[in-house]
Amino acid sequence: MKKLLSLALALIMVLTLSVAVFAAENQDATFSLTYKLVNDGTSNPAETFTFTFTNGQVTEASAGAAAPAIPNATVTFDAGTATVAGLKKQVSVALSEVEWPSVGIYTYDVQQVAGSTAGVTYSDVTAKLKVTVARDDATGEYYTAFVTLSLADDNNDGQTDTKTANFENTYSAGSLSVTKNVTGNLGDREKYFAITVTLTGEAGKTYADSYTVTGGSKLEDGVADAAAAAISVGTPETFYLKHGETLTIANLPYGVTYTVTEADYTTEGYDDEVITYDDTNKKIDSAADTVTITNNKGTTVDTGVVLDSLPYILLIAVAVVGVVAFTAKKRTID
């Protein structure tokens, strides 16, 4: 019983450490790609990732045998499926479509094709795929007898290579929030202020058609209604905020820069607006960026009395009252 248990444990360890081991003919191989979110509350775009197999080298083969081409491998992640912990998928390598010219060890560089999706960091790992090809004595055909994937060629002819790392991609995005603050004893806290947000993307990057906006309002016939649903990179969008309101643009890829401006309200008695950026670089590179716009309108209230002179006025008033009272008393006595 103990021997059987030991044998089972050993088998489990071998299967766990190896990328893929095949003893049958014309089998495909697989390896893993993990897709992670950098920040909670973000959502990855849908994308198909591609891997290539190049620089084939041949050992232990017939003279003149060349490494045949292996078709590119792809794996697709649907929008919103990646997580902070990471979603792992298997990438299938179509070795069954390859015609091997001879027995031998065929070694390929495995690399991911870097895409242009904004916010995505593509794995730059170069792994080694080793395919051990054997000959079936019964049919005379060549087949994949053993396949491994590793980060380095250890020159063991594919017999002891084990998986040392997975490919891993990340999606980095954050949010931008703009808050309105009205101060001063004449500041109208029910007034809507026009605020324009402009997003600028990085050259060579691909962006979504639009990004979701919550909060803020649009004006129709001078009346604020529901918030605009979205904003696009490269297209300025104007929103309206009143005191205490915040608009938030979600899921902006890292690398997007932004500017926030406001219409001129100095003709209405307001001071120049004060726009405060928590990120002075005005660039999405963290989970949340915030901008605060403050409008102040105030004046000194005229009370009709200069308070600094009030004590002297009171003394004079008391003196006058005293003189009047003394005079009245004197007349009574007389």
PDB file of N, CA, C and O in Angstrom, residues 57-68 99-106 131-137 140-145:
ATOM      1  N   GLN A  57      15.932  25.092 -33.934  1.00  0.00           N
ATOM      2  CA  GLN A  57      17.221  24.420 -33.961  1.00  0.00           C
ATOM      3  C   GLN A  57      16.979  22.913 -33.862  1.00  0.00           C
ATOM      4  O   GLN A  57      16.053  22.463 -33.178  1.00  0.00           O
ATOM      5  N   VAL A  58      17.819  22.154 -34.519  1.00  0.00           N
ATOM      6  CA  VAL A  58      17.607  20.703 -34.603  1.00  0.00           C
ATOM      7  C   VAL A  58      18.845  19.978 -34.096  1.00  0.00           C
ATOM      8  O   VAL A  58      19.973  20.294 -34.484  1.00  0.00           O
ATOM      9  N   THR A  59      18.631  19.012 -33.235  1.00  0.00           N
ATOM     10  CA  THR A  59      19.701  18.110 -32.783  1.00  0.00           C
ATOM     11  C   THR A  59      19.170  16.683 -32.813  1.00  0.00           C
ATOM     12  O   THR A  59      17.961  16.454 -32.830  1.00  0.00           O
ATOM     13  N   GLU A  60      20.113  15.733 -32.828  1.00  0.00           N
ATOM     14  CA  GLU A  60      19.765  14.308 -32.803  1.00  0.00           C
ATOM     15  C   GLU A  60      18.864  13.921 -33.966  1.00  0.00           C
ATOM     16  O   GLU A  60      18.024  13.020 -33.852  1.00  0.00           O
ATOM     17  N   ALA A  61      19.026  14.600 -35.099  1.00  0.00           N
ATOM     18  CA  ALA A  61      18.162  14.333 -36.253  1.00  0.00           C
ATOM     19  C   ALA A  61      18.997  13.844 -37.420  1.00  0.00           C
ATOM     20  O   ALA A  61      20.235  13.845 -37.389  1.00  0.00           O
ATOM     21  N   SER A  62      18.297  13.433 -38.470  1.00  0.00           N
ATOM     22  CA  SER A  62      18.984  12.998 -39.681  1.00  0.00           C
ATOM     23  C   SER A  62      19.720  14.183 -40.302  1.00  0.00           C
ATOM     24  O   SER A  62      19.328  15.335 -40.135  1.00  0.00           O
ATOM     25  N   ALA A  63      20.765  13.883 -41.028  1.00  0.00           N
ATOM     26  CA  ALA A  63      21.561  14.938 -41.650  1.00  0.00           C
ATOM     27  C   ALA A  63      20.694  15.777 -42.578  1.00  0.00           C
ATOM     28  O   ALA A  63      19.920  15.255 -43.381  1.00  0.00           O
ATOM     29  N   GLY A  64      20.812  17.091 -42.437  1.00  0.00           N
ATOM     30  CA  GLY A  64      20.081  17.995 -43.308  1.00  0.00           C
ATOM     31  C   GLY A  64      18.652  18.273 -42.884  1.00  0.00           C
ATOM     32  O   GLY A  64      17.959  19.059 -43.538  1.00  0.00           O
ATOM     33  N   ALA A  65      18.193  17.681 -41.792  1.00  0.00           N
ATOM     34  CA  ALA A  65      16.819  17.908 -41.335  1.00  0.00           C
ATOM     35  C   ALA A  65      16.682  19.333 -40.819  1.00  0.00           C
ATOM     36  O   ALA A  65      17.493  19.785 -40.008  1.00  0.00           O
ATOM     37  N   ALA A  66      15.663  20.023 -41.281  1.00  0.00           N
ATOM     38  CA  ALA A  66      15.418  21.410 -40.848  1.00  0.00           C
ATOM     39  C   ALA A  66      14.151  21.456 -40.001  1.00  0.00           C
ATOM     40  O   ALA A  66      13.228  20.655 -40.181  1.00  0.00           O
ATOM     41  N   ALA A  67      14.133  22.422 -39.081  1.00  0.00           N
ATOM     42  CA  ALA A  67      12.965  22.560 -38.198  1.00  0.00           C
ATOM     43  C   ALA A  67      11.784  23.101 -38.998  1.00  0.00           C
ATOM     44  O   ALA A  67      11.880  24.174 -39.603  1.00  0.00           O
ATOM     45  N   PRO A  68      10.672  22.379 -39.041  1.00  0.00           N
ATOM     46  CA  PRO A  68       9.503  22.874 -39.761  1.00  0.00           C
ATOM     47  C   PRO A  68       8.830  24.018 -38.999  1.00  0.00           C
ATOM     48  O   PRO A  68       9.042  24.187 -37.797  1.00  0.00           O
ATOM     49  N   GLU A  99       4.548  18.623 -39.992  1.00  0.00           N
ATOM     50  CA  GLU A  99       5.132  17.426 -40.595  1.00  0.00           C
ATOM     51  C   GLU A  99       6.617  17.383 -40.247  1.00  0.00           C
ATOM     52  O   GLU A  99       7.406  18.196 -40.734  1.00  0.00           O
ATOM     53  N   TRP A 100       6.978  16.479 -39.395  1.00  0.00           N
ATOM     54  CA  TRP A 100       8.354  16.392 -38.932  1.00  0.00           C
ATOM     55  C   TRP A 100       9.176  15.624 -39.961  1.00  0.00           C
ATOM     56  O   TRP A 100       8.762  14.565 -40.432  1.00  0.00           O
ATOM     57  N   PRO A 101      10.358  16.107 -40.305  1.00  0.00           N
ATOM     58  CA  PRO A 101      11.162  15.453 -41.348  1.00  0.00           C
ATOM     59  C   PRO A 101      11.989  14.277 -40.844  1.00  0.00           C
ATOM     60  O   PRO A 101      12.484  13.482 -41.650  1.00  0.00           O
ATOM     61  N   SER A 102      12.140  14.209 -39.508  1.00  0.00           N
ATOM     62  CA  SER A 102      13.047  13.199 -38.978  1.00  0.00           C
ATOM     63  C   SER A 102      12.842  13.099 -37.475  1.00  0.00           C
ATOM     64  O   SER A 102      12.207  13.965 -36.852  1.00  0.00           O
ATOM     65  N   VAL A 103      13.351  12.035 -36.896  1.00  0.00           N
ATOM     66  CA  VAL A 103      13.434  12.008 -35.442  1.00  0.00           C
ATOM     67  C   VAL A 103      14.408  13.093 -35.014  1.00  0.00           C
ATOM     68  O   VAL A 103      15.224  13.580 -35.806  1.00  0.00           O
ATOM     69  N   GLY A 104      14.332  13.502 -33.761  1.00  0.00           N
ATOM     70  CA  GLY A 104      15.267  14.504 -33.280  1.00  0.00           C
ATOM     71  C   GLY A 104      14.655  15.393 -32.219  1.00  0.00           C
ATOM     72  O   GLY A 104      13.505  15.202 -31.790  1.00  0.00           O
ATOM     73  N   ILE A 105      15.457  16.361 -31.780  1.00  0.00           N
ATOM     74  CA  ILE A 105      15.020  17.359 -30.806  1.00  0.00           C
ATOM     75  C   ILE A 105      14.904  18.699 -31.538  1.00  0.00           C
ATOM     76  O   ILE A 105      15.890  19.214 -32.068  1.00  0.00           O
ATOM     77  N   TYR A 106      13.712  19.273 -31.556  1.00  0.00           N
ATOM     78  CA  TYR A 106      13.444  20.523 -32.257  1.00  0.00           C
ATOM     79  C   TYR A 106      13.154  21.600 -31.207  1.00  0.00           C
ATOM     80  O   TYR A 106      12.215  21.462 -30.415  1.00  0.00           O
ATOM     81  N   VAL A 131      10.605  20.024 -28.655  1.00  0.00           N
ATOM     82  CA  VAL A 131       9.755  18.934 -29.135  1.00  0.00           C
ATOM     83  C   VAL A 131      10.648  17.741 -29.474  1.00  0.00           C
ATOM     84  O   VAL A 131      11.522  17.837 -30.337  1.00  0.00           O
ATOM     85  N   THR A 132      10.440  16.661 -28.765  1.00  0.00           N
ATOM     86  CA  THR A 132      11.171  15.426 -29.065  1.00  0.00           C
ATOM     87  C   THR A 132      10.319  14.590 -30.016  1.00  0.00           C
ATOM     88  O   THR A 132       9.191  14.205 -29.685  1.00  0.00           O
ATOM     89  N   VAL A 133      10.845  14.342 -31.199  1.00  0.00           N
ATOM     90  CA  VAL A 133      10.110  13.617 -32.236  1.00  0.00           C
ATOM     91  C   VAL A 133      10.673  12.199 -32.344  1.00  0.00           C
ATOM     92  O   VAL A 133      11.887  12.009 -32.448  1.00  0.00           O
ATOM     93  N   ALA A 134       9.771  11.229 -32.304  1.00  0.00           N
ATOM     94  CA  ALA A 134      10.156   9.821 -32.420  1.00  0.00           C
ATOM     95  C   ALA A 134       9.487   9.207 -33.657  1.00  0.00           C
ATOM     96  O   ALA A 134       8.616   9.819 -34.272  1.00  0.00           O
ATOM     97  N   ARG A 135       9.913   7.992 -33.982  1.00  0.00           N
ATOM     98  CA  ARG A 135       9.369   7.274 -35.139  1.00  0.00           C
ATOM     99  C   ARG A 135       8.545   6.094 -34.656  1.00  0.00           C
ATOM    100  O   ARG A 135       8.966   5.333 -33.794  1.00  0.00           O
ATOM    101  N   ASP A 136       7.349   5.998 -35.210  1.00  0.00           N
ATOM    102  CA  ASP A 136       6.482   4.868 -34.895  1.00  0.00           C
ATOM    103  C   ASP A 136       6.916   3.690 -35.768  1.00  0.00           C
ATOM    104  O   ASP A 136       6.810   3.722 -37.000  1.00  0.00           O
ATOM    105  N   ASP A 137       7.444   2.630 -35.132  1.00  0.00           N
ATOM    106  CA  ASP A 137       7.951   1.481 -35.885  1.00  0.00           C
ATOM    107  C   ASP A 137       6.862   0.795 -36.694  1.00  0.00           C
ATOM    108  O   ASP A 137       7.131   0.222 -37.759  1.00  0.00           O
ATOM    109  N   GLY A 140       5.880   3.832 -39.390  1.00  0.00           N
ATOM    110  CA  GLY A 140       6.973   4.559 -40.016  1.00  0.00           C
ATOM    111  C   GLY A 140       6.799   6.061 -39.953  1.00  0.00           C
ATOM    112  O   GLY A 140       7.614   6.808 -40.512  1.00  0.00           O
ATOM    113  N   GLU A 141       5.773   6.555 -39.263  1.00  0.00           N
ATOM    114  CA  GLU A 141       5.516   7.980 -39.183  1.00  0.00           C
ATOM    115  C   GLU A 141       6.225   8.586 -37.970  1.00  0.00           C
ATOM    116  O   GLU A 141       6.450   7.908 -36.960  1.00  0.00           O
ATOM    117  N   TYR A 142       6.514   9.874 -38.098  1.00  0.00           N
ATOM    118  CA  TYR A 142       7.128  10.604 -36.993  1.00  0.00           C
ATOM    119  C   TYR A 142       6.039  11.271 -36.152  1.00  0.00           C
ATOM    120  O   TYR A 142       5.028  11.749 -36.684  1.00  0.00           O
ATOM    121  N   TYR A 143       6.259  11.334 -34.854  1.00  0.00           N
ATOM    122  CA  TYR A 143       5.242  11.931 -33.978  1.00  0.00           C
ATOM    123  C   TYR A 143       5.914  12.623 -32.791  1.00  0.00           C
ATOM    124  O   TYR A 143       7.088  12.362 -32.474  1.00  0.00           O
ATOM    125  N   THR A 144       5.175  13.509 -32.146  1.00  0.00           N
ATOM    126  CA  THR A 144       5.687  14.233 -30.980  1.00  0.00           C
ATOM    127  C   THR A 144       5.606  13.323 -29.765  1.00  0.00           C
ATOM    128  O   THR A 144       4.522  13.025 -29.261  1.00  0.00           O
ATOM    129  N   ALA A 145       6.769  12.926 -29.297  1.00  0.00           N
ATOM    130  CA  ALA A 145       6.805  12.000 -28.166  1.00  0.00           C
ATOM    131  C   ALA A 145       6.911  12.729 -26.830  1.00  0.00           C
ATOM    132  O   ALA A 145       6.451  12.212 -25.805  1.00  0.00           O
TER     133      ALA A 145
END
